[in-house]
């Protein structure tokens, strides 16, 4: 006997989800223009440590950020604000992905530096609340998750444009347990949401003189949402005649990233949320681990910069928080610099990170007291940024790596 009542209950819930998404489409049609940071009297940078190793690595990265922006902070052009309340304890206390007062504080900022936050799953000691990352991306409409991965030694220079507000994530906490035996989740793709991420990828390529963009979906199987992603890509690509593009399925792209014969030809990737999540961890591993990769979450009004990894609570439980590697968060600071119109500072910081993490390696992070602390590593990076010969040193390492 089919449980008609269960179907009816599920239909009601589904109806509410559809209503919300259609309302979202309407607001996407009327979205505002990009903030022009150069026109602001004062830019407010929120710093939100998160939990687990978050507060440790975020504090080290904040020191680097304040060092780079020192002149602007002194002149009152940039204000750095500490924003508390994003810990798992606090989120569980109010049973919200982001406590209301914290969200209100975040919304007063222009850009945010955010440490990792614990994301519970079913069966964890914490209630199964929605991820703070995902909620922040949706609340602040941070639709483009931009993740660069570069390994000069292997000729790898990739930038991933992961859609950040839709896909399998949009309703990830709103799936329906129709009966005890049937669970259903949903995947969302809107015309507006899809178009803007694809455009962001192509615009980035154009602006940076890159002539190749790869679209990644599973449109042969996930026909409605991924199919939409691909057909919109076809339309948008026509507006960029100087840029070649091709489409790949996520499974084969996962293989191609570790194919030495093919991988260095890829430059810009555009992909739906879940595939972007998965493949950027793979890409980061090729670069040296998820601890080395930063992420820019960009919207028209707000932007948030973070690590690509989680909060590693075990490290803190074992008393090793200060040995957590802050490279990912320092990379996030570099991305923030480029985003707020400080491209040169962003470039110097990126070069310094390459020198410190991939080439010179005067300090090594082991995650324990056998290696450096996060703050010592941040000092090393700042010293490297200050080196007058930084560019030459970087170029010589890159040149040498390529001929080795
Ligand atoms: C990431 C992380 C997050 C995600 C988690 C922590 C919610 O894996 O930023 O890639 O899945 O997006
Ligand atoms: Mg991830």
mmCIF file of C-alpha atoms and ligand atoms in Angstrom:
data_model
loop_
_atom_site.group_PDB
_atom_site.id
_atom_site.type_symbol
_atom_site.label_atom_id
_atom_site.label_comp_id
_atom_site.label_asym_id
_atom_site.label_seq_id
_atom_site.Cartn_x
_atom_site.Cartn_y
_atom_site.Cartn_z
ATOM 1 C CA UNK A 1 0.000 0.000 0.000
ATOM 2 C CA UNK A 2 1.418 3.382 -0.976
ATOM 3 C CA UNK A 3 1.366 5.850 1.897
ATOM 4 C CA UNK A 4 -0.781 8.615 0.371
ATOM 5 C CA UNK A 5 -0.511 10.770 3.494
ATOM 6 C CA UNK A 6 3.299 10.683 3.288
ATOM 7 C CA UNK A 7 3.134 11.764 -0.355
ATOM 8 C CA UNK A 8 0.838 14.622 0.543
ATOM 9 C CA UNK A 9 3.109 15.805 3.384
ATOM 10 C CA UNK A 10 6.133 15.651 1.113
ATOM 11 C CA UNK A 11 4.286 17.546 -1.624
ATOM 12 C CA UNK A 12 3.460 20.311 0.823
ATOM 13 C CA UNK A 13 7.100 20.648 1.875
ATOM 14 C CA UNK A 14 8.203 20.516 -1.741
ATOM 15 C CA UNK A 15 5.714 23.238 -2.603
ATOM 16 C CA UNK A 16 7.248 25.499 0.033
ATOM 17 C CA UNK A 17 10.732 24.872 -1.286
ATOM 18 C CA UNK A 18 9.612 25.681 -4.829
ATOM 19 C CA UNK A 19 7.974 28.900 -3.660
ATOM 20 C CA UNK A 20 11.181 30.033 -1.936
ATOM 21 C CA UNK A 21 13.315 29.247 -4.972
ATOM 22 C CA UNK A 22 10.961 31.080 -7.312
ATOM 23 C CA UNK A 23 11.071 34.091 -4.987
ATOM 24 C CA UNK A 24 14.835 33.845 -5.131
ATOM 25 C CA UNK A 25 14.728 33.880 -8.927
ATOM 26 C CA UNK A 26 12.731 37.114 -8.774
ATOM 27 C CA UNK A 27 15.289 38.726 -6.496
ATOM 28 C CA UNK A 28 18.121 37.516 -8.743
ATOM 29 C CA UNK A 29 16.457 39.301 -11.644
ATOM 30 C CA UNK A 30 16.768 42.557 -9.713
ATOM 31 C CA UNK A 31 20.197 42.147 -8.211
ATOM 32 C CA UNK A 32 22.268 45.298 -7.749
ATOM 33 C CA UNK A 33 25.602 46.300 -9.188
ATOM 34 C CA UNK A 34 29.093 45.382 -8.021
ATOM 35 C CA UNK A 35 30.437 47.383 -5.074
ATOM 36 C CA UNK A 36 33.223 49.703 -6.158
ATOM 37 C CA UNK A 37 35.723 49.473 -3.313
ATOM 38 C CA UNK A 38 37.666 52.468 -4.564
ATOM 39 C CA UNK A 39 34.616 54.668 -3.954
ATOM 40 C CA UNK A 40 34.164 53.715 -0.302
ATOM 41 C CA UNK A 41 35.144 56.236 2.367
ATOM 42 C CA UNK A 42 36.051 53.347 4.580
ATOM 43 C CA UNK A 43 36.156 49.648 3.925
ATOM 44 C CA UNK A 44 35.108 47.387 6.777
ATOM 45 C CA UNK A 45 36.866 44.047 7.005
ATOM 46 C CA UNK A 46 35.255 41.535 9.355
ATOM 47 C CA UNK A 47 37.407 38.831 10.880
ATOM 48 C CA UNK A 48 35.586 35.773 12.044
ATOM 49 C CA UNK A 49 37.750 33.026 13.548
ATOM 50 C CA UNK A 50 35.269 30.136 13.432
ATOM 51 C CA UNK A 51 36.084 27.112 15.552
ATOM 52 C CA UNK A 52 38.526 24.207 15.843
ATOM 53 C CA UNK A 53 41.823 25.371 14.303
ATOM 54 C CA UNK A 54 39.914 28.319 12.758
ATOM 55 C CA UNK A 55 40.779 30.962 15.380
ATOM 56 C CA UNK A 56 44.463 29.933 15.296
ATOM 57 C CA UNK A 57 45.052 30.044 11.554
ATOM 58 C CA UNK A 58 42.730 33.008 11.100
ATOM 59 C CA UNK A 59 44.693 35.034 13.676
ATOM 60 C CA UNK A 60 47.973 34.292 11.868
ATOM 61 C CA UNK A 61 46.416 35.301 8.540
ATOM 62 C CA UNK A 62 44.941 38.448 10.113
ATOM 63 C CA UNK A 63 48.467 39.513 11.105
ATOM 64 C CA UNK A 64 49.547 39.181 7.466
ATOM 65 C CA UNK A 65 46.475 41.094 6.285
ATOM 66 C CA UNK A 66 47.057 43.923 8.774
ATOM 67 C CA UNK A 67 50.692 44.079 7.762
ATOM 68 C CA UNK A 68 49.736 44.478 4.089
ATOM 69 C CA UNK A 69 47.008 47.024 4.795
ATOM 70 C CA UNK A 70 48.892 48.867 7.544
ATOM 71 C CA UNK A 71 48.977 52.197 5.682
ATOM 72 C CA UNK A 72 45.246 52.092 4.930
ATOM 73 C CA UNK A 73 44.342 51.054 8.474
ATOM 74 C CA UNK A 74 46.448 53.896 9.846
ATOM 75 C CA UNK A 75 44.804 56.378 7.487
ATOM 76 C CA UNK A 76 41.338 55.197 8.573
ATOM 77 C CA UNK A 77 40.528 53.881 5.088
ATOM 78 C CA UNK A 78 40.210 50.323 6.358
ATOM 79 C CA UNK A 79 38.649 49.212 9.629
ATOM 80 C CA UNK A 80 39.200 45.667 10.871
ATOM 81 C CA UNK A 81 36.414 44.290 13.054
ATOM 82 C CA UNK A 82 36.480 41.137 15.107
ATOM 83 C CA UNK A 83 33.224 39.214 14.784
ATOM 84 C CA UNK A 84 32.542 36.501 17.338
ATOM 85 C CA UNK A 85 29.779 33.988 17.626
ATOM 86 C CA UNK A 86 30.423 31.600 14.773
ATOM 87 C CA UNK A 87 31.632 28.787 17.025
ATOM 88 C CA UNK A 88 29.824 25.464 16.925
ATOM 89 C CA UNK A 89 28.898 25.867 20.629
ATOM 90 C CA UNK A 90 27.163 29.181 19.951
ATOM 91 C CA UNK A 91 25.478 27.967 16.777
ATOM 92 C CA UNK A 92 24.147 24.942 18.596
ATOM 93 C CA UNK A 93 23.031 27.083 21.535
ATOM 94 C CA UNK A 94 20.768 29.129 19.237
ATOM 95 C CA UNK A 95 20.220 26.201 16.821
ATOM 96 C CA UNK A 96 21.081 28.322 13.805
ATOM 97 C CA UNK A 97 23.685 28.004 11.061
ATOM 98 C CA UNK A 98 24.646 31.624 11.811
ATOM 99 C CA UNK A 99 23.325 33.341 14.991
ATOM 100 C CA UNK A 100 21.172 36.393 14.110
ATOM 101 C CA UNK A 101 23.427 38.916 15.873
ATOM 102 C CA UNK A 102 26.531 37.499 14.157
ATOM 103 C CA UNK A 103 24.813 37.677 10.783
ATOM 104 C CA UNK A 104 23.814 41.293 11.437
ATOM 105 C CA UNK A 105 27.467 42.135 12.230
ATOM 106 C CA UNK A 106 28.676 40.329 9.102
ATOM 107 C CA UNK A 107 26.234 42.309 6.996
ATOM 108 C CA UNK A 108 27.790 45.567 8.193
ATOM 109 C CA UNK A 109 31.125 44.576 6.624
ATOM 110 C CA UNK A 110 32.280 44.778 3.025
ATOM 111 C CA UNK A 111 34.652 41.858 3.075
ATOM 112 C CA UNK A 112 35.180 39.040 5.558
ATOM 113 C CA UNK A 113 38.124 36.879 6.513
ATOM 114 C CA UNK A 114 36.652 33.690 7.917
ATOM 115 C CA UNK A 115 38.289 30.733 9.648
ATOM 116 C CA UNK A 116 36.932 27.192 9.172
ATOM 117 C CA UNK A 117 33.781 26.218 11.051
ATOM 118 C CA UNK A 118 32.634 22.781 12.165
ATOM 119 C CA UNK A 119 29.952 21.325 9.906
ATOM 120 C CA UNK A 120 27.989 18.595 11.683
ATOM 121 C CA UNK A 121 26.631 15.546 9.916
ATOM 122 C CA UNK A 122 24.065 12.972 11.031
ATOM 123 C CA UNK A 123 25.398 10.933 13.930
ATOM 124 C CA UNK A 124 27.885 13.575 15.175
ATOM 125 C CA UNK A 125 27.790 14.657 18.829
ATOM 126 C CA UNK A 126 26.377 18.005 17.608
ATOM 127 C CA UNK A 127 22.806 18.502 16.387
ATOM 128 C CA UNK A 128 22.671 18.235 12.605
ATOM 129 C CA UNK A 129 22.381 21.993 11.908
ATOM 130 C CA UNK A 130 23.078 23.601 8.529
ATOM 131 C CA UNK A 131 26.675 24.424 7.638
ATOM 132 C CA UNK A 132 27.748 27.966 8.580
ATOM 133 C CA UNK A 133 29.768 28.188 5.334
ATOM 134 C CA UNK A 134 26.863 27.241 3.156
ATOM 135 C CA UNK A 135 24.484 29.541 5.059
ATOM 136 C CA UNK A 136 26.882 32.491 4.756
ATOM 137 C CA UNK A 137 27.348 31.913 1.044
ATOM 138 C CA UNK A 138 23.580 31.936 0.575
ATOM 139 C CA UNK A 139 22.795 34.786 3.015
ATOM 140 C CA UNK A 140 25.412 37.103 1.503
ATOM 141 C CA UNK A 141 24.761 35.811 -2.024
ATOM 142 C CA UNK A 142 28.416 34.894 -2.549
ATOM 143 C CA UNK A 143 27.776 33.133 -5.813
ATOM 144 C CA UNK A 144 31.314 32.602 -7.105
ATOM 145 C CA UNK A 145 33.663 30.391 -5.169
ATOM 146 C CA UNK A 146 37.015 31.061 -6.776
ATOM 147 C CA UNK A 147 39.830 28.646 -5.966
ATOM 148 C CA UNK A 148 43.252 28.999 -7.571
ATOM 149 C CA UNK A 149 45.677 26.092 -7.535
ATOM 150 C CA UNK A 150 49.165 26.504 -8.893
ATOM 151 C CA UNK A 151 52.159 24.206 -9.018
ATOM 152 C CA UNK A 152 54.724 26.012 -11.160
ATOM 153 C CA UNK A 153 56.944 22.950 -11.066
ATOM 154 C CA UNK A 154 54.302 20.923 -12.918
ATOM 155 C CA UNK A 155 53.143 23.741 -15.169
ATOM 156 C CA UNK A 156 49.809 23.817 -13.300
ATOM 157 C CA UNK A 157 47.985 27.130 -13.124
ATOM 158 C CA UNK A 158 44.305 26.446 -12.507
ATOM 159 C CA UNK A 159 41.437 28.644 -11.344
ATOM 160 C CA UNK A 160 38.184 26.987 -10.392
ATOM 161 C CA UNK A 161 34.882 28.875 -10.509
ATOM 162 C CA UNK A 162 32.581 26.817 -8.317
ATOM 163 C CA UNK A 163 28.921 27.876 -8.269
ATOM 164 C CA UNK A 164 28.295 28.620 -4.613
ATOM 165 C CA UNK A 165 24.614 29.242 -3.916
ATOM 166 C CA UNK A 166 22.749 26.575 -5.888
ATOM 167 C CA UNK A 167 23.234 22.981 -7.056
ATOM 168 C CA UNK A 168 22.992 20.173 -4.524
ATOM 169 C CA UNK A 169 23.906 22.580 -1.731
ATOM 170 C CA UNK A 170 21.002 25.042 -2.019
ATOM 171 C CA UNK A 171 18.569 22.661 -0.324
ATOM 172 C CA UNK A 172 21.148 20.416 1.271
ATOM 173 C CA UNK A 173 19.498 20.788 4.686
ATOM 174 C CA UNK A 174 15.968 20.750 3.240
ATOM 175 C CA UNK A 175 15.779 17.257 1.825
ATOM 176 C CA UNK A 176 12.648 15.279 2.608
ATOM 177 C CA UNK A 177 12.374 11.991 4.467
ATOM 178 C CA UNK A 178 9.173 11.023 2.696
ATOM 179 C CA UNK A 179 8.752 7.814 4.690
ATOM 180 C CA UNK A 180 11.118 5.853 6.898
ATOM 181 C CA UNK A 181 12.363 4.148 3.752
ATOM 182 C CA UNK A 182 12.485 6.980 1.258
ATOM 183 C CA UNK A 183 14.705 10.055 1.467
ATOM 184 C CA UNK A 184 14.928 12.652 -1.303
ATOM 185 C CA UNK A 185 17.295 15.588 -1.769
ATOM 186 C CA UNK A 186 17.077 18.296 -4.386
ATOM 187 C CA UNK A 187 19.414 20.026 -6.795
ATOM 188 C CA UNK A 188 18.718 23.589 -7.959
ATOM 189 C CA UNK A 189 19.809 25.426 -11.101
ATOM 190 C CA UNK A 190 18.338 28.782 -12.068
ATOM 191 C CA UNK A 191 18.968 30.551 -15.335
ATOM 192 C CA UNK A 192 20.185 33.650 -13.499
ATOM 193 C CA UNK A 193 22.382 31.789 -11.027
ATOM 194 C CA UNK A 194 23.945 29.632 -13.713
ATOM 195 C CA UNK A 195 24.553 32.470 -16.118
ATOM 196 C CA UNK A 196 26.352 34.655 -13.580
ATOM 197 C CA UNK A 197 28.868 31.976 -12.547
ATOM 198 C CA UNK A 198 29.649 31.037 -16.136
ATOM 199 C CA UNK A 199 30.055 34.676 -17.019
ATOM 200 C CA UNK A 200 32.347 35.163 -14.014
ATOM 201 C CA UNK A 201 34.600 32.365 -15.303
ATOM 202 C CA UNK A 202 34.722 33.738 -18.846
ATOM 203 C CA UNK A 203 35.224 37.325 -17.642
ATOM 204 C CA UNK A 204 38.113 36.204 -15.493
ATOM 205 C CA UNK A 205 39.693 34.406 -18.459
ATOM 206 C CA UNK A 206 39.259 37.445 -20.685
ATOM 207 C CA UNK A 207 40.632 39.872 -18.112
ATOM 208 C CA UNK A 208 43.688 37.719 -17.514
ATOM 209 C CA UNK A 209 44.446 36.953 -21.148
ATOM 210 C CA UNK A 210 43.522 33.271 -20.779
ATOM 211 C CA UNK A 211 42.000 31.765 -23.911
ATOM 212 C CA UNK A 212 40.650 28.469 -22.570
ATOM 213 C CA UNK A 213 37.734 27.627 -20.251
ATOM 214 C CA UNK A 214 36.539 24.131 -19.302
ATOM 215 C CA UNK A 215 32.974 23.460 -18.212
ATOM 216 C CA UNK A 216 32.474 20.457 -15.962
ATOM 217 C CA UNK A 217 29.108 18.768 -15.384
ATOM 218 C CA UNK A 218 27.487 15.345 -15.457
ATOM 219 C CA UNK A 219 24.913 16.490 -17.969
ATOM 220 C CA UNK A 220 24.583 13.032 -19.542
ATOM 221 C CA UNK A 221 22.972 11.769 -16.330
ATOM 222 C CA UNK A 222 21.745 14.799 -14.357
ATOM 223 C CA UNK A 223 19.810 16.122 -17.254
ATOM 224 C CA UNK A 224 17.719 19.005 -15.913
ATOM 225 C CA UNK A 225 20.117 21.002 -13.741
ATOM 226 C CA UNK A 226 23.444 20.032 -15.307
ATOM 227 C CA UNK A 227 21.790 20.137 -18.713
ATOM 228 C CA UNK A 228 20.810 23.726 -18.005
ATOM 229 C CA UNK A 229 24.363 24.534 -16.887
ATOM 230 C CA UNK A 230 25.718 23.258 -20.169
ATOM 231 C CA UNK A 231 23.184 24.876 -22.453
ATOM 232 C CA UNK A 232 23.649 28.261 -20.771
ATOM 233 C CA UNK A 233 27.408 27.831 -21.152
ATOM 234 C CA UNK A 234 26.906 27.403 -24.896
ATOM 235 C CA UNK A 235 25.049 30.721 -25.068
ATOM 236 C CA UNK A 236 27.425 32.669 -22.828
ATOM 237 C CA UNK A 237 30.522 31.321 -24.598
ATOM 238 C CA UNK A 238 29.303 32.894 -27.854
ATOM 239 C CA UNK A 239 29.869 36.295 -26.290
ATOM 240 C CA UNK A 240 33.577 35.519 -25.825
ATOM 241 C CA UNK A 241 34.812 34.742 -29.321
ATOM 242 C CA UNK A 242 38.497 34.879 -28.320
ATOM 243 C CA UNK A 243 38.092 32.100 -25.773
ATOM 244 C CA UNK A 244 38.017 28.411 -26.606
ATOM 245 C CA UNK A 245 35.883 26.265 -24.367
ATOM 246 C CA UNK A 246 35.037 22.622 -23.961
ATOM 247 C CA UNK A 247 32.830 20.518 -21.731
ATOM 248 C CA UNK A 248 33.819 17.591 -19.580
ATOM 249 C CA UNK A 249 32.050 15.162 -17.291
ATOM 250 C CA UNK A 250 33.116 15.351 -13.691
ATOM 251 C CA UNK A 251 34.272 11.734 -13.489
ATOM 252 C CA UNK A 252 36.709 11.946 -16.385
ATOM 253 C CA UNK A 253 37.880 15.401 -15.285
ATOM 254 C CA UNK A 254 38.742 13.905 -11.891
ATOM 255 C CA UNK A 255 41.019 11.507 -13.766
ATOM 256 C CA UNK A 256 42.448 14.174 -16.082
ATOM 257 C CA UNK A 257 43.640 16.283 -13.153
ATOM 258 C CA UNK A 258 46.146 13.563 -12.371
ATOM 259 C CA UNK A 259 47.057 12.915 -16.015
ATOM 260 C CA UNK A 260 50.518 14.494 -16.459
ATOM 261 C CA UNK A 261 50.074 14.576 -20.232
ATOM 262 C CA UNK A 262 46.894 16.609 -20.113
ATOM 263 C CA UNK A 263 46.497 18.532 -16.907
ATOM 264 C CA UNK A 264 48.800 21.475 -17.490
ATOM 265 C CA UNK A 265 46.709 22.568 -20.483
ATOM 266 C CA UNK A 266 43.677 23.372 -18.292
ATOM 267 C CA UNK A 267 43.383 26.935 -17.034
ATOM 268 C CA UNK A 268 39.877 27.982 -15.934
ATOM 269 C CA UNK A 269 37.142 25.601 -14.786
ATOM 270 C CA UNK A 270 33.489 26.462 -14.257
ATOM 271 C CA UNK A 271 31.352 23.947 -12.457
ATOM 272 C CA UNK A 272 28.299 23.378 -10.268
ATOM 273 C CA UNK A 273 28.586 23.490 -6.501
ATOM 274 C CA UNK A 274 29.107 19.852 -5.486
ATOM 275 C CA UNK A 275 31.542 18.963 -8.279
ATOM 276 C CA UNK A 276 33.458 22.133 -7.467
ATOM 277 C CA UNK A 277 33.661 21.131 -3.832
ATOM 278 C CA UNK A 278 35.035 17.695 -4.622
ATOM 279 C CA UNK A 279 37.449 18.495 -7.400
ATOM 280 C CA UNK A 280 39.040 21.473 -5.652
ATOM 281 C CA UNK A 281 40.127 19.203 -2.807
ATOM 282 C CA UNK A 282 41.731 16.931 -5.394
ATOM 283 C CA UNK A 283 43.415 19.893 -7.068
ATOM 284 C CA UNK A 284 44.628 21.231 -3.715
ATOM 285 C CA UNK A 285 46.136 17.851 -2.894
ATOM 286 C CA UNK A 286 48.249 18.084 -6.048
ATOM 287 C CA UNK A 287 49.466 21.454 -4.827
ATOM 288 C CA UNK A 288 50.518 20.077 -1.450
ATOM 289 C CA UNK A 289 47.297 19.406 0.456
ATOM 290 C CA UNK A 290 44.042 21.142 1.303
ATOM 291 C CA UNK A 291 45.953 23.155 3.898
ATOM 292 C CA UNK A 292 47.628 25.073 1.089
ATOM 293 C CA UNK A 293 44.536 26.262 -0.770
ATOM 294 C CA UNK A 294 42.504 29.408 -0.205
ATOM 295 C CA UNK A 295 39.130 30.371 -1.508
ATOM 296 C CA UNK A 296 37.369 33.597 -2.458
ATOM 297 C CA UNK A 297 33.584 33.634 -2.092
ATOM 298 C CA UNK A 298 32.462 36.533 -4.196
ATOM 299 C CA UNK A 299 29.164 38.303 -4.583
ATOM 300 C CA UNK A 300 28.220 41.712 -5.892
ATOM 301 C CA UNK A 301 27.790 43.283 -2.460
ATOM 302 C CA UNK A 302 29.911 41.116 -0.154
ATOM 303 C CA UNK A 303 32.952 38.907 -0.404
ATOM 304 C CA UNK A 304 34.301 36.346 2.039
ATOM 305 C CA UNK A 305 37.741 34.743 2.046
ATOM 306 C CA UNK A 306 38.462 31.424 3.689
ATOM 307 C CA UNK A 307 40.413 28.162 3.649
ATOM 308 C CA UNK A 308 39.039 25.339 1.548
ATOM 309 C CA UNK A 309 39.240 22.827 4.381
ATOM 310 C CA UNK A 310 37.414 22.128 7.622
ATOM 311 C CA UNK A 311 38.144 22.986 11.250
ATOM 312 C CA UNK A 312 40.201 19.897 12.260
ATOM 313 C CA UNK A 313 38.833 19.789 15.831
ATOM 314 C CA UNK A 314 41.058 16.815 16.591
ATOM 315 C CA UNK A 315 44.167 19.008 16.347
ATOM 316 C CA UNK A 316 42.758 21.342 18.964
ATOM 317 C CA UNK A 317 41.606 18.486 21.202
ATOM 318 C CA UNK A 318 45.140 17.151 21.106
ATOM 319 C CA UNK A 319 46.529 20.594 21.995
ATOM 320 C CA UNK A 320 48.099 21.170 18.570
ATOM 321 C CA UNK A 321 46.065 24.201 17.436
ATOM 322 C CA UNK A 322 49.070 26.513 17.253
ATOM 323 C CA UNK A 323 50.817 24.105 14.889
ATOM 324 C CA UNK A 324 48.019 24.154 12.314
ATOM 325 C CA UNK A 325 49.189 25.379 8.909
ATOM 326 C CA UNK A 326 47.827 28.877 8.174
ATOM 327 C CA UNK A 327 48.878 28.813 4.472
ATOM 328 C CA UNK A 328 45.313 28.307 3.274
ATOM 329 C CA UNK A 329 44.113 31.363 5.207
ATOM 330 C CA UNK A 330 47.117 33.423 4.106
ATOM 331 C CA UNK A 331 46.289 32.418 0.527
ATOM 332 C CA UNK A 332 42.779 33.686 1.246
ATOM 333 C CA UNK A 333 44.311 37.024 2.274
ATOM 334 C CA UNK A 334 46.115 37.168 -1.096
ATOM 335 C CA UNK A 335 42.788 36.624 -2.840
ATOM 336 C CA UNK A 336 41.230 39.353 -0.714
ATOM 337 C CA UNK A 337 43.972 41.783 -1.759
ATOM 338 C CA UNK A 338 43.297 41.178 -5.454
ATOM 339 C CA UNK A 339 39.577 41.561 -4.889
ATOM 340 C CA UNK A 340 39.785 44.898 -3.045
ATOM 341 C CA UNK A 341 41.970 46.545 -5.664
ATOM 342 C CA UNK A 342 45.360 45.738 -4.096
ATOM 343 C CA UNK A 343 46.460 43.413 -6.888
ATOM 344 C CA UNK A 344 50.140 44.083 -6.431
ATOM 345 C CA UNK A 345 50.010 43.177 -2.752
ATOM 346 C CA UNK A 346 48.061 40.046 -3.648
ATOM 347 C CA UNK A 347 50.702 39.053 -6.192
ATOM 348 C CA UNK A 348 53.580 39.613 -3.792
ATOM 349 C CA UNK A 349 51.876 37.563 -1.120
ATOM 350 C CA UNK A 350 51.172 34.746 -3.584
ATOM 351 C CA UNK A 351 54.803 34.730 -4.713
ATOM 352 C CA UNK A 352 55.968 34.742 -1.085
ATOM 353 C CA UNK A 353 53.726 31.754 -0.330
ATOM 354 C CA UNK A 354 55.139 29.855 -3.327
ATOM 355 C CA UNK A 355 58.668 30.606 -2.156
ATOM 356 C CA UNK A 356 57.956 29.647 1.470
ATOM 357 C CA UNK A 357 55.778 26.575 0.840
ATOM 358 C CA UNK A 358 57.047 25.107 -2.397
ATOM 359 C CA UNK A 359 60.626 26.216 -2.957
ATOM 360 C CA UNK A 360 62.688 27.623 -0.127
ATOM 361 C CA UNK A 361 60.872 25.837 2.730
ATOM 362 C CA UNK A 362 62.998 27.351 5.512
ATOM 363 C CA UNK A 363 60.211 26.543 7.940
ATOM 364 C CA UNK A 364 58.113 23.443 7.661
ATOM 365 C CA UNK A 365 54.700 22.880 9.180
ATOM 366 C CA UNK A 366 54.160 19.358 10.454
ATOM 367 C CA UNK A 367 51.011 19.975 12.462
ATOM 368 C CA UNK A 368 52.939 19.152 15.651
ATOM 369 C CA UNK A 369 55.730 20.544 17.793
ATOM 370 C CA UNK A 370 58.227 18.964 15.394
ATOM 371 C CA UNK A 371 57.464 21.856 13.008
ATOM 372 C CA UNK A 372 56.867 25.583 13.105
ATOM 373 C CA UNK A 373 53.865 27.298 14.699
ATOM 374 C CA UNK A 374 51.364 29.147 12.533
ATOM 375 C CA UNK A 375 52.603 32.487 13.829
ATOM 376 C CA UNK A 376 56.221 31.631 13.083
ATOM 377 C CA UNK A 377 55.161 30.670 9.589
ATOM 378 C CA UNK A 378 53.241 33.945 9.166
ATOM 379 C CA UNK A 379 56.390 35.838 10.239
ATOM 380 C CA UNK A 380 58.385 33.912 7.635
ATOM 381 C CA UNK A 381 55.855 34.827 4.933
ATOM 382 C CA UNK A 382 55.874 38.519 5.930
ATOM 383 C CA UNK A 383 59.686 38.607 5.905
ATOM 384 C CA UNK A 384 59.567 37.072 2.428
ATOM 385 C CA UNK A 385 57.011 39.626 1.211
ATOM 386 C CA UNK A 386 59.417 42.372 2.348
ATOM 387 C CA UNK A 387 62.373 40.984 0.387
ATOM 388 C CA UNK A 388 63.276 43.487 -2.342
ATOM 389 C CA UNK A 389 64.416 40.612 -4.576
ATOM 390 C CA UNK A 390 61.208 38.587 -4.090
ATOM 391 C CA UNK A 391 60.154 38.633 -7.721
ATOM 392 C CA UNK A 392 63.590 37.617 -8.940
ATOM 393 C CA UNK A 393 63.821 34.849 -6.363
ATOM 394 C CA UNK A 394 60.370 33.570 -7.350
ATOM 395 C CA UNK A 395 61.186 33.711 -11.061
ATOM 396 C CA UNK A 396 64.429 31.872 -10.595
ATOM 397 C CA UNK A 397 62.708 29.114 -8.631
ATOM 398 C CA UNK A 398 59.922 28.807 -11.191
ATOM 399 C CA UNK A 399 62.433 28.795 -14.085
ATOM 400 C CA UNK A 400 64.576 26.206 -12.354
ATOM 401 C CA UNK A 401 61.576 24.032 -11.453
ATOM 402 C CA UNK A 402 60.450 23.996 -15.078
ATOM 403 C CA UNK A 403 63.826 22.874 -16.406
ATOM 404 C CA UNK A 404 64.474 20.258 -13.690
HETATM 405 C C1 LIG B 1 34.493 23.768 1.269
HETATM 406 C C2 LIG B 1 34.082 22.898 2.424
HETATM 407 C C3 LIG B 1 32.640 23.219 2.760
HETATM 408 C C4 LIG B 1 31.820 22.853 1.546
HETATM 409 C C5 LIG B 1 32.119 22.545 4.010
HETATM 410 C C6 LIG B 1 32.975 22.796 5.210
HETATM 411 C C7 LIG B 1 30.697 22.954 4.273
HETATM 412 O O1 LIG B 1 34.263 21.559 2.110
HETATM 413 O O2 LIG B 1 34.464 24.997 1.409
HETATM 414 O O3 LIG B 1 34.837 23.218 0.216
HETATM 415 O O4 LIG B 1 31.407 21.705 1.411
HETATM 416 O O5 LIG B 1 31.604 23.731 0.725
HETATM 417 MG MG1 LIG B 2 35.239 21.178 0.298
#
